[in-house]
Coordinates of C-alpha atoms in Angstrom, one line a residue:
M463 CA 3.3 16.0 26.6
E464 CA -0.1 15.7 25.2
G465 CA -1.8 14.0 28.1
I466 CA -1.1 11.5 30.7
H467 CA 0.9 8.3 29.7
V468 CA -1.4 5.4 29.0
E469 CA 0.2 2.0 28.8
A470 CA -1.2 0.0 25.9
D471 CA -1.8 -3.7 26.8
A472 CA -3.8 -6.7 25.8
S473 CA -7.0 -4.9 26.6
A474 CA -6.5 -2.2 23.9
F475 CA -8.4 -4.3 21.2
R476 CA -11.3 -4.9 23.6
D477 CA -11.3 -1.3 24.6
C478 CA -11.6 -0.3 20.9
F479 CA -14.7 -2.4 20.6
S480 CA -16.2 -1.4 23.9
L481 CA -15.8 2.2 22.7
A482 CA -18.4 1.5 20.1
W483 CA -20.9 1.2 22.9
K484 CA -19.5 3.8 25.3
N485 CA -18.5 6.5 22.8
P486 CA -19.5 5.9 19.2
Y487 CA -18.5 9.4 18.3
V488 CA -14.8 8.4 18.2
L489 CA -15.5 5.5 15.9
R490 CA -17.6 7.8 13.7
L491 CA -14.6 10.1 13.3
A492 CA -12.3 7.2 12.5
F493 CA -14.5 5.4 10.0
S494 CA -15.6 8.6 8.2
A495 CA -12.0 9.7 7.7
G496 CA -11.1 6.1 6.8
I497 CA -13.3 6.2 3.7
G498 CA -10.3 8.0 2.2
G499 CA -8.4 4.8 2.7
L500 CA -11.1 2.8 0.9
L501 CA -10.9 5.2 -2.1
F502 CA -7.1 4.9 -1.9
G503 CA -7.2 1.1 -2.2
Y504 CA -10.0 1.0 -4.8
D505 CA -8.4 3.5 -7.2
T506 CA -5.0 1.8 -7.0
G507 CA -6.5 -1.7 -7.5
V508 CA -9.3 -1.2 -10.1
I509 CA -7.1 -0.2 -13.0
S510 CA -5.6 -3.7 -13.4
G511 CA -8.9 -5.2 -14.5
A512 CA -10.3 -2.1 -16.2
L513 CA -7.2 -1.8 -18.5
L514 CA -8.1 -5.1 -20.2
Y515 CA -11.4 -3.5 -21.5
I516 CA -9.9 -0.1 -22.1
R517 CA -7.6 -1.8 -24.6
D518 CA -10.6 -3.3 -26.4
D519 CA -12.4 0.1 -26.7
F520 CA -9.4 2.2 -27.6
K521 CA -7.2 0.4 -30.2
S522 CA -4.5 3.1 -29.9
V523 CA -4.1 2.0 -26.2
D524 CA -3.9 -1.7 -27.3
R525 CA -1.2 -0.9 -29.9
K526 CA 0.9 1.5 -27.8
T527 CA 2.5 0.2 -24.5
V528 CA 3.3 3.8 -23.6
L529 CA -0.4 4.7 -23.4
Q530 CA -1.1 1.6 -21.1
E531 CA 1.8 2.6 -18.8
S532 CA 0.5 6.2 -18.8
I533 CA -3.0 5.2 -17.8
V534 CA -1.6 3.2 -14.9
S535 CA 1.2 5.4 -13.8
M536 CA -0.4 8.9 -14.1
A537 CA -2.5 8.1 -10.9
V538 CA 0.7 7.4 -9.1
A539 CA 2.4 10.5 -10.5
G540 CA -0.7 12.5 -9.4
A541 CA -0.5 10.9 -5.9
I542 CA 3.1 12.1 -5.6
I543 CA 2.0 15.7 -6.2
G544 CA -1.1 15.2 -4.0
A545 CA 0.9 14.0 -1.1
A546 CA 3.4 16.9 -1.4
I547 CA 0.7 19.5 -1.6
G548 CA -1.3 17.7 1.1
G549 CA 1.4 18.2 3.7
W550 CA 1.3 22.0 3.2
L551 CA -2.5 22.0 2.9
N552 CA -2.9 20.1 6.2
D553 CA -1.1 22.7 8.1
R554 CA -2.6 25.7 6.3
V555 CA -6.3 24.9 6.1
G556 CA -6.7 21.9 8.4
R557 CA -7.1 18.1 8.2
R558 CA -10.8 18.1 7.7
T559 CA -10.7 20.6 4.8
A560 CA -7.8 18.7 3.2
I561 CA -10.0 15.5 3.2
L562 CA -12.9 17.5 1.7
I563 CA -10.6 18.7 -1.1
A564 CA -9.4 15.2 -1.7
D565 CA -13.0 13.9 -2.0
F566 CA -13.7 16.7 -4.6
L567 CA -10.7 15.6 -6.6
F568 CA -11.8 11.9 -6.3
F569 CA -15.3 12.7 -7.6
I570 CA -14.2 14.9 -10.5
G571 CA -11.6 12.2 -11.5
A572 CA -14.2 9.4 -11.4
V573 CA -16.7 11.4 -13.5
V574 CA -14.0 12.4 -16.1
M575 CA -12.8 8.7 -16.4
A576 CA -16.2 7.2 -16.7
S577 CA -17.2 9.7 -19.5
A578 CA -13.8 9.9 -21.3
P579 CA -14.2 9.8 -25.1
N580 CA -10.5 9.2 -25.7
P581 CA -7.3 8.1 -23.9
A582 CA -6.1 11.6 -23.3
L583 CA -9.1 12.6 -21.2
L584 CA -8.9 9.2 -19.4
I585 CA -5.3 10.1 -18.4
V586 CA -6.5 13.5 -17.2
G587 CA -9.1 11.7 -15.0
R588 CA -6.4 9.4 -13.6
V589 CA -4.3 12.5 -12.6
F590 CA -7.3 14.0 -10.7
V591 CA -7.8 10.7 -8.9
G592 CA -4.1 10.4 -8.2
L593 CA -4.1 13.9 -6.6
G594 CA -7.0 12.8 -4.3
V595 CA -5.3 9.5 -3.5
G596 CA -2.0 11.2 -2.5
M597 CA -3.8 13.8 -0.4
A598 CA -6.0 11.2 1.4
S599 CA -3.1 8.8 1.9
M600 CA -1.4 11.1 4.4
T601 CA -4.4 13.1 5.7
A602 CA -6.8 10.3 6.8
P603 CA -4.4 8.5 9.2
L604 CA -3.3 11.9 10.6
Y605 CA -6.9 13.0 11.3
I606 CA -7.7 9.7 12.9
S607 CA -4.6 9.8 15.0
E608 CA -5.2 13.3 16.3
A609 CA -8.8 12.5 17.2
S610 CA -8.1 9.2 19.0
P611 CA -7.5 8.4 22.7
A612 CA -3.8 7.3 23.1
K613 CA -4.6 3.8 24.3
I614 CA -6.5 2.8 21.2
R615 CA -4.9 5.1 18.7
G616 CA -3.0 2.4 16.9
A617 CA -6.1 0.2 16.5
L618 CA -8.2 3.1 15.1
V619 CA -5.5 4.2 12.7
S620 CA -5.3 0.6 11.6
T621 CA -8.9 0.8 10.4
N622 CA -7.5 3.1 7.7
G623 CA -5.1 0.4 6.6
F624 CA -8.0 -2.1 6.7
L625 CA -10.1 0.1 4.5
I626 CA -7.2 0.5 2.0
T627 CA -6.9 -3.2 1.6
G628 CA -10.7 -3.6 1.7
G629 CA -10.8 -1.1 -1.2
Q630 CA -8.3 -3.2 -3.2
F631 CA -10.4 -6.3 -2.5
L632 CA -13.6 -4.4 -3.5
S633 CA -11.9 -3.3 -6.8
Y634 CA -11.4 -6.9 -7.8
L635 CA -15.0 -7.8 -7.0
I636 CA -16.3 -4.8 -8.9
N637 CA -14.1 -5.8 -11.9
L638 CA -15.7 -9.3 -11.9
A639 CA -19.2 -7.8 -11.4
F640 CA -19.0 -5.5 -14.4
T641 CA -17.3 -7.8 -16.9
K642 CA -20.6 -8.5 -18.7
A643 CA -22.1 -5.0 -18.3
P644 CA -22.3 -2.5 -21.1
G645 CA -19.6 0.1 -20.7
T646 CA -17.5 -2.3 -18.5
W647 CA -14.5 -0.2 -17.6
R648 CA -16.5 3.0 -17.4
W649 CA -18.6 1.4 -14.5
M650 CA -15.4 0.1 -12.9
L651 CA -13.8 3.5 -12.8
G652 CA -16.9 5.6 -12.2
V653 CA -18.1 3.7 -9.1
A654 CA -15.3 5.4 -7.1
G655 CA -17.3 8.6 -7.2
I656 CA -20.0 7.2 -4.8
P657 CA -17.8 6.7 -1.7
A658 CA -16.1 10.0 -2.4
L659 CA -19.5 11.8 -2.3
L660 CA -20.5 9.9 0.8
Q661 CA -17.3 10.9 2.7
F662 CA -17.7 14.5 1.6
V663 CA -21.1 14.7 3.2
L664 CA -20.0 12.9 6.4
M665 CA -16.9 15.1 6.8
L666 CA -19.1 18.2 6.5
L667 CA -20.8 17.0 9.6
L668 CA -17.6 16.4 11.6
P669 CA -15.2 18.8 13.3
E670 CA -11.7 19.8 12.6
S671 CA -8.8 18.0 14.4
P672 CA -8.7 19.3 18.0
R673 CA -4.9 19.4 18.0
W674 CA -4.8 21.5 14.8
L675 CA -7.4 23.9 16.3
F676 CA -5.2 24.3 19.4
R677 CA -2.3 25.0 17.2
K678 CA -4.2 27.8 15.5
G679 CA -5.4 29.4 18.8
R680 CA -9.0 28.1 18.5
E681 CA -8.9 26.7 22.0
E682 CA -12.6 26.7 22.9
E683 CA -13.5 24.7 19.7
A684 CA -10.7 22.2 20.5
K685 CA -11.9 21.8 24.1
T686 CA -15.4 21.1 23.0
I687 CA -14.2 18.3 20.7
L688 CA -11.8 16.8 23.2
R689 CA -14.6 16.6 25.8
R690 CA -16.5 14.4 23.3
I691 CA -13.4 12.2 22.7
Y692 CA -12.0 11.7 26.2
S693 CA -13.7 10.5 29.4
A694 CA -14.5 13.1 32.1
D695 CA -11.6 12.0 34.3
E696 CA -9.0 12.3 31.5
V697 CA -10.2 15.3 29.5
E698 CA -8.9 18.2 31.7
A699 CA -5.4 16.7 32.0
E700 CA -5.4 16.2 28.2
I701 CA -6.5 19.8 27.6
Q702 CA -3.9 21.3 30.0
A703 CA -1.1 19.2 28.6
L704 CA -1.9 20.1 25.0
K705 CA -2.1 23.8 25.9
E706 CA 1.2 23.7 27.6
S707 CA 2.8 21.8 24.7
V708 CA 1.6 24.4 22.1
E709 CA 2.6 27.4 24.3
T710 CA 6.1 25.9 24.9
E711 CA 6.6 25.2 21.2
I712 CA 5.6 28.8 20.2
R713 CA 7.7 30.3 22.9
E714 CA 10.8 28.3 21.8
I715 CA 10.4 28.8 18.1
G716 CA 8.9 32.3 18.1
S717 CA 6.4 31.7 15.3
S718 CA 3.6 29.2 14.7
N719 CA 3.2 29.7 11.0
K720 CA 6.5 29.6 9.0
I721 CA 8.3 26.3 8.6
S722 CA 11.4 25.9 6.4
I723 CA 13.2 22.8 5.2
I724 CA 16.4 23.9 7.0
E725 CA 14.4 24.2 10.2
L726 CA 13.1 20.7 9.8
F727 CA 16.6 19.2 9.6
K728 CA 18.1 21.4 12.3
T729 CA 15.6 20.2 14.8
K730 CA 16.9 16.9 16.3
T731 CA 13.5 15.4 17.1
V732 CA 12.1 16.2 13.7
R733 CA 15.2 15.0 11.9
R734 CA 15.0 11.7 13.8
G735 CA 11.3 11.4 13.2
L736 CA 11.8 12.0 9.5
V737 CA 14.5 9.3 9.2
A738 CA 12.2 6.8 10.8
G739 CA 9.0 7.9 9.1
V740 CA 10.4 8.4 5.6
G741 CA 12.6 5.2 5.8
L742 CA 9.6 3.1 6.7
Q743 CA 7.5 4.5 3.8
V744 CA 10.4 3.9 1.3
F745 CA 11.0 0.3 2.6
Q746 CA 7.3 -0.4 2.5
Q747 CA 7.4 -0.1 -1.3
F748 CA 11.0 -1.5 -1.9
V749 CA 10.3 -4.8 -0.2
G750 CA 8.0 -5.4 -3.3
I751 CA 4.4 -5.1 -2.1
N752 CA 3.1 -3.5 -5.3
T753 CA 4.7 -6.1 -7.5
V754 CA 2.3 -8.4 -5.8
M755 CA -0.8 -6.1 -5.7
Y756 CA -0.4 -4.6 -9.2
Y757 CA 1.0 -7.7 -11.0
S758 CA -0.3 -10.7 -9.0
P759 CA -2.1 -12.2 -12.1
T760 CA 1.2 -11.9 -14.0
I761 CA 3.2 -13.5 -11.2
V762 CA 0.7 -16.3 -11.0
Q763 CA 1.1 -16.9 -14.8
L764 CA 4.9 -16.7 -14.4
A765 CA 4.5 -19.5 -11.9
G766 CA 3.0 -21.8 -14.5
I767 CA -0.8 -21.0 -14.3
A768 CA -1.9 -20.6 -17.9
S769 CA -5.6 -19.7 -17.4
N770 CA -6.4 -15.9 -17.2
Q771 CA -9.6 -16.7 -15.2
T772 CA -7.6 -18.8 -12.7
A773 CA -5.0 -16.0 -12.4
L774 CA -7.7 -13.4 -11.7
L775 CA -9.4 -15.6 -9.2
L776 CA -6.1 -16.3 -7.3
S777 CA -5.5 -12.5 -7.4
L778 CA -8.8 -12.1 -5.6
V779 CA -7.5 -14.5 -2.9
T780 CA -4.3 -12.4 -2.6
A781 CA -6.4 -9.2 -2.1
G782 CA -8.6 -11.1 0.4
L783 CA -5.5 -12.1 2.5
N784 CA -4.3 -8.5 2.4
T785 CA -7.6 -7.4 3.9
L786 CA -7.5 -10.2 6.5
G787 CA -4.0 -9.1 7.5
S788 CA -5.2 -5.5 8.1
I789 CA -7.8 -7.0 10.6
V790 CA -5.0 -8.8 12.3
S791 CA -3.1 -5.5 12.6
I792 CA -6.1 -3.9 14.3
Y793 CA -5.9 -6.6 17.0
F794 CA -2.1 -6.6 17.5
I795 CA -1.0 -3.0 16.9
D796 CA -1.7 -1.8 20.5
R797 CA -1.2 -5.3 22.0
T798 CA 2.2 -6.2 20.5
G799 CA 3.5 -2.7 19.6
R800 CA 4.6 -1.1 16.3
K801 CA 8.3 -2.1 16.4
K802 CA 7.7 -5.8 17.3
L803 CA 5.0 -6.1 14.6
L804 CA 7.4 -4.6 12.0
I805 CA 10.2 -7.0 12.9
I806 CA 7.9 -10.1 12.8
S807 CA 6.5 -8.8 9.5
L808 CA 9.8 -8.3 7.9
C809 CA 11.2 -11.7 9.1
G810 CA 8.2 -13.4 7.4
V811 CA 8.6 -11.3 4.3
I812 CA 12.3 -12.3 4.0
I813 CA 11.4 -16.0 4.3
S814 CA 8.5 -15.7 1.8
L815 CA 10.7 -13.8 -0.8
G816 CA 13.4 -16.4 -0.4
L817 CA 10.9 -19.2 -1.1
L818 CA 9.6 -17.3 -4.2
S819 CA 13.1 -16.8 -5.5
A820 CA 13.9 -20.5 -5.0
V821 CA 10.7 -21.6 -6.7
F822 CA 11.1 -19.4 -9.7
H823 CA 14.7 -20.5 -10.1
E824 CA 13.5 -24.1 -10.2
T825 CA 10.6 -23.2 -12.6
T826 CA 12.9 -21.5 -15.1
S827 CA 15.7 -24.0 -14.9
H828 CA 13.5 -27.1 -15.3
S829 CA 10.9 -26.0 -17.8
P830 CA 9.6 -28.6 -20.4
L831 CA 11.7 -29.1 -23.5
V832 CA 10.5 -28.1 -27.0
S833 CA 9.7 -31.2 -29.1
P834 CA 10.3 -31.0 -32.9
I835 CA 7.5 -33.6 -33.4
E836 CA 5.0 -31.6 -31.3
T837 CA 6.0 -28.4 -33.0
S838 CA 5.7 -29.8 -36.5
H839 CA 2.2 -30.9 -35.6
F840 CA 1.1 -27.3 -36.0
T841 CA 1.8 -26.6 -39.6
N842 CA 2.8 -23.0 -40.5
Y843 CA 2.8 -21.9 -36.8
T844 CA 6.4 -22.8 -35.9
C845 CA 8.4 -20.1 -34.1
P846 CA 10.9 -18.7 -36.7
D847 CA 13.8 -18.5 -34.1
Y848 CA 13.3 -22.1 -33.2
S849 CA 13.2 -23.2 -36.9
S850 CA 16.5 -21.4 -37.6
A851 CA 18.3 -22.4 -34.4
R852 CA 21.5 -24.4 -34.8
N853 CA 20.9 -26.3 -31.6
S854 CA 17.1 -26.6 -31.4
A855 CA 17.4 -29.7 -29.3
A856 CA 18.5 -27.5 -26.4
W857 CA 15.4 -25.4 -26.6
D858 CA 13.0 -25.5 -23.7
C859 CA 9.8 -23.5 -22.8
M860 CA 11.7 -20.6 -21.2
K861 CA 13.9 -20.1 -24.3
C862 CA 10.9 -20.2 -26.5
L863 CA 9.1 -17.5 -24.5
K864 CA 12.2 -15.3 -24.6
S865 CA 12.1 -15.2 -28.4
S866 CA 11.1 -11.8 -29.6
S867 CA 11.3 -11.8 -33.4
P868 CA 8.4 -12.3 -33.4
D869 CA 7.1 -13.2 -29.9
C870 CA 6.6 -17.0 -29.4
G871 CA 4.5 -19.1 -27.0
F872 CA 4.5 -22.6 -25.7
C873 CA 1.7 -25.1 -26.5
A874 CA 1.9 -27.8 -23.8
S875 CA 1.7 -31.5 -24.5
K876 CA -1.8 -32.9 -24.7
A877 CA -0.8 -35.9 -22.6
D878 CA 0.9 -34.0 -19.7
K879 CA 1.8 -30.3 -19.5
L880 CA 5.3 -31.2 -18.1
L881 CA 6.2 -33.3 -21.2
P882 CA 7.9 -31.7 -24.2
G883 CA 5.6 -29.3 -26.1
A884 CA 5.5 -27.0 -29.2
C885 CA 7.2 -23.6 -29.7
L886 CA 4.8 -21.5 -31.9
I887 CA 4.3 -18.0 -33.0
S888 CA 2.3 -16.1 -30.4
N889 CA -1.0 -14.7 -31.8
D890 CA -4.7 -15.2 -31.3
T891 CA -5.0 -17.7 -34.1
T892 CA -2.2 -19.9 -32.7
K893 CA -3.7 -19.6 -29.2
D894 CA -7.1 -20.8 -30.4
T895 CA -5.6 -23.7 -32.4
C896 CA -3.7 -24.8 -29.3
H897 CA -6.9 -24.6 -27.2
V898 CA -8.9 -26.5 -29.7
E899 CA -6.8 -29.6 -29.0
H900 CA -7.4 -29.1 -25.3
R901 CA -3.8 -28.0 -24.6
L902 CA -2.6 -25.2 -22.4
W903 CA -1.1 -22.1 -24.0
Y904 CA 1.8 -20.3 -22.2
T905 CA 3.2 -16.8 -23.0
R906 CA 4.5 -15.5 -19.6
G907 CA 5.5 -18.5 -17.6
C908 CA 6.1 -22.2 -18.3
P909 CA 4.4 -25.4 -17.0
S910 CA 5.9 -26.4 -13.6
K911 CA 5.3 -28.8 -10.8
Y912 CA 6.3 -26.1 -8.4
G913 CA 3.5 -23.7 -9.2
W914 CA 1.7 -24.4 -6.0
L915 CA 4.8 -23.5 -4.0
A916 CA 4.9 -20.1 -5.7
L917 CA 1.3 -19.5 -4.8
T918 CA 2.1 -20.5 -1.2
G919 CA 5.0 -18.1 -1.2
L920 CA 2.7 -15.3 -2.4
A921 CA 0.1 -16.1 0.2
L922 CA 2.8 -16.1 3.0
Y923 CA 4.2 -12.8 1.7
I924 CA 0.8 -11.1 2.0
I925 CA 0.0 -12.8 5.4
F926 CA 3.3 -11.4 6.9
F927 CA 3.4 -8.1 5.1
S928 CA -0.1 -6.8 5.6
P929 CA -0.3 -6.7 9.5
G930 CA 3.1 -5.1 9.9
M931 CA 4.8 -3.3 6.9
G932 CA 1.4 -2.8 5.3
T933 CA -0.1 -0.6 8.1
V934 CA 2.5 0.3 10.7
P935 CA 4.4 2.9 8.5
W936 CA 1.2 4.9 8.2
I937 CA 0.5 4.7 11.9
V938 CA 4.1 5.7 12.9
N939 CA 4.0 8.7 10.5
S940 CA 0.7 9.8 12.0
E941 CA 2.2 10.0 15.6
I942 CA 6.0 10.5 15.4
Y943 CA 6.2 14.2 14.5
P944 CA 5.8 17.2 16.8
L945 CA 2.5 18.9 16.3
R946 CA 4.0 22.0 14.6
Y947 CA 5.6 19.8 11.9
R948 CA 3.1 17.0 11.6
G949 CA 1.4 18.0 8.4
V950 CA 4.6 18.9 6.5
C951 CA 6.5 15.9 7.7
G952 CA 3.6 13.6 7.0
G953 CA 3.5 15.0 3.5
I954 CA 7.2 14.4 2.9
A955 CA 6.9 10.8 4.1
A956 CA 3.8 10.2 1.9
T957 CA 5.5 11.7 -1.1
A958 CA 8.5 9.4 -0.5
N959 CA 6.1 6.5 -0.4
W960 CA 4.5 7.4 -3.7
I961 CA 7.8 8.0 -5.5
S962 CA 9.0 4.6 -4.3
N963 CA 5.7 3.1 -5.4
L964 CA 6.2 4.5 -8.9
I965 CA 9.8 3.3 -9.1
V966 CA 8.9 -0.3 -8.1
A967 CA 5.7 -0.5 -10.2
Q968 CA 7.5 0.8 -13.3
S969 CA 10.6 -1.4 -12.9
F970 CA 9.2 -4.8 -11.9
L971 CA 8.3 -6.2 -15.4
S972 CA 11.5 -4.8 -16.8
L973 CA 13.5 -6.5 -14.1
T974 CA 11.9 -9.8 -14.6
Q975 CA 12.7 -9.6 -18.3
A976 CA 16.3 -8.4 -17.8
I977 CA 17.5 -10.7 -14.9
G978 CA 14.6 -13.1 -14.4
T979 CA 11.8 -13.5 -11.8
S980 CA 14.0 -15.4 -9.4
W981 CA 16.7 -12.7 -9.2
T982 CA 14.1 -10.0 -8.9
F983 CA 12.5 -11.6 -5.8
L984 CA 16.0 -12.2 -4.4
I985 CA 16.7 -8.4 -4.7
F986 CA 13.5 -7.6 -2.9
G987 CA 14.5 -10.2 -0.2
L988 CA 17.9 -8.5 0.3
I989 CA 16.2 -5.1 0.6
S990 CA 14.0 -6.6 3.2
V991 CA 17.0 -7.6 5.2
V992 CA 18.3 -4.0 5.1
A993 CA 14.8 -2.8 6.1
L994 CA 14.9 -5.1 9.2
I995 CA 18.2 -3.7 10.2
F996 CA 16.8 -0.2 9.7
V997 CA 13.8 -0.9 11.9
L998 CA 16.0 -2.3 14.7
I999 CA 18.2 0.8 14.8
Y1000 CA 16.0 3.8 13.8
V1001 CA 12.4 3.1 14.5
P1002 CA 11.2 3.8 18.1
E1003 CA 8.3 2.1 19.8
T1004 CA 5.3 4.5 20.2
K1005 CA 2.8 2.0 21.6
G1006 CA 0.4 3.6 24.1
L1007 CA 2.2 7.0 24.1
P1008 CA 0.2 10.2 23.9
I1009 CA 1.4 11.8 20.7
E1010 CA 3.4 14.7 22.3
E1011 CA 5.4 12.2 24.5
V1012 CA 6.8 10.8 21.2
E1013 CA 8.8 14.1 20.8
K1014 CA 10.4 13.6 24.2
M1015 CA 11.2 10.0 23.4
L1016 CA 13.0 11.0 20.2
E1017 CA 14.9 13.7 22.1
L1018 CA 16.2 11.0 24.6
R1019 CA 16.5 8.1 22.2
A1020 CA 19.5 5.8 22.4
L1021 CA 20.2 2.7 20.4
H1022 CA 18.6 -0.3 22.1
F1023 CA 18.3 -3.6 20.3
K1024 CA 16.4 -5.4 23.0
F1025 CA 13.1 -4.5 21.5
W1026 CA 11.4 -7.5 23.2
E1027 CA 11.9 -6.0 26.6
K1028 CA 8.8 -4.3 28.1
R1029 CA 9.2 -0.5 28.1
P1030 CA 9.0 1.2 31.6
K1031 CA 5.8 3.1 32.1
T1032 CA 7.5 6.5 32.2
L1033 CA 10.1 7.8 29.9
E1034 CA 11.7 9.7 32.8
K1035 CA 13.0 6.4 34.1
S1036 CA 14.6 5.1 31.0
Q1037 CA 15.9 5.8 27.6
A1038 CA 13.4 5.2 24.8
L1039 CA 13.9 2.4 22.3

């Protein structure tokens, strides 16, 4: 145990806010570490807008898709390495020092990107930023978790998730703010250096995690910090329980420094924790969140919205809903519990993905026809494949957009975008000619009367995903592992998250081209069903438990599907979920 059992209830959210008045020190710890989440969100979101202007400045990037993919994906690749190194670094030098190193990498990366004279150096900067993102993604929630009283731990760790989504929202605002500024993308990418520098200074003024200090034998330092975190009537019991936990662990294992992979999987509690923690991180990505966050403008256009400005504006709404969902998580995480929130979240995600799949099926199967009269109106611009087609009467907008020799676009009817339109060669000249006649130009998706339903599906997806699957995996991974293995296991889980992130981000557009948008969302929906079954079976409820009691819960855990039943106040009286 790591302290007395505290049952989280409806008062947890109120307690979190009352703490700001009673003990602002804890909130200072949480929000200072949470700036890492802000940087995490900003650096993963800003590139979508910056890339448009990078292509304008570097023609080689505009011509070579591989360079565009490298600029986007190298940050994710760096994050995989950063998360893997971060686990080892957390246990070796401490949580606070790991955050300081992440800030240094963030700052160097921002400076390199903002001053990059060529794409190669820009990619180097993205790698540095990725290393910082990966390290911060697993260290910030871990630090907050270990420096938080058990009753409000979930709410405080949720602030990290809120700051991640807030960083993504901020990145969209910054993109809009600098669209007219000289240097455009350099400002967008360079601004990230400011919060990194701020957090570096704040963390220099804060202590190391008290639990890590106890683990390293620096008990007096740990006791001093715990006395600032816990109330006078709780602190002595917390200190004694933590001391006993560390002593027992060292006595049983015989060493407090060497950890092997074999040892991880031989230890039942660690193995069960890894299954739950890593599984949640993988499913968080495989239910498709980053298809929405990275490609929301593209998805909006696939739904039949032609305007780039409208697509970007709706993307801002999506990011705003994601941030709002994180606030909802802060309220419910210690009131409802981790497992219930995950189940509610996944049920909503399944419904939303089903709606999106149905809408895109209708959009693609009922797109406007191509009219030979409308097409002949644009002399010398006719799509070659359409001109040479034996059965051109069967052509519709979707078939026109799938033409690739060369690429073709659909110029909607002037009278009504749902009426038959023209199939033309896709280039800037054709696009301008179409717009001159006050027509809409489509190259990704087709005009559809169901477009608003697709936007509704996207909004519902974010509303359900963000409070549960968006934040809970990070919270569970910050509290489910025994103290000795917490850094390494957290690093393994974060690495799994970033690898899954890379797989999903790099495959989404290819999937939509190969099997269609409808089938792509259906696949994500089926994965969400598997994720729901996984949560019911493998993920325990950790609401209100002091961190070290989670180890005992995993040791005793039996399958129990009645997640809605209130857990007994002591683990000794019942099996854990």
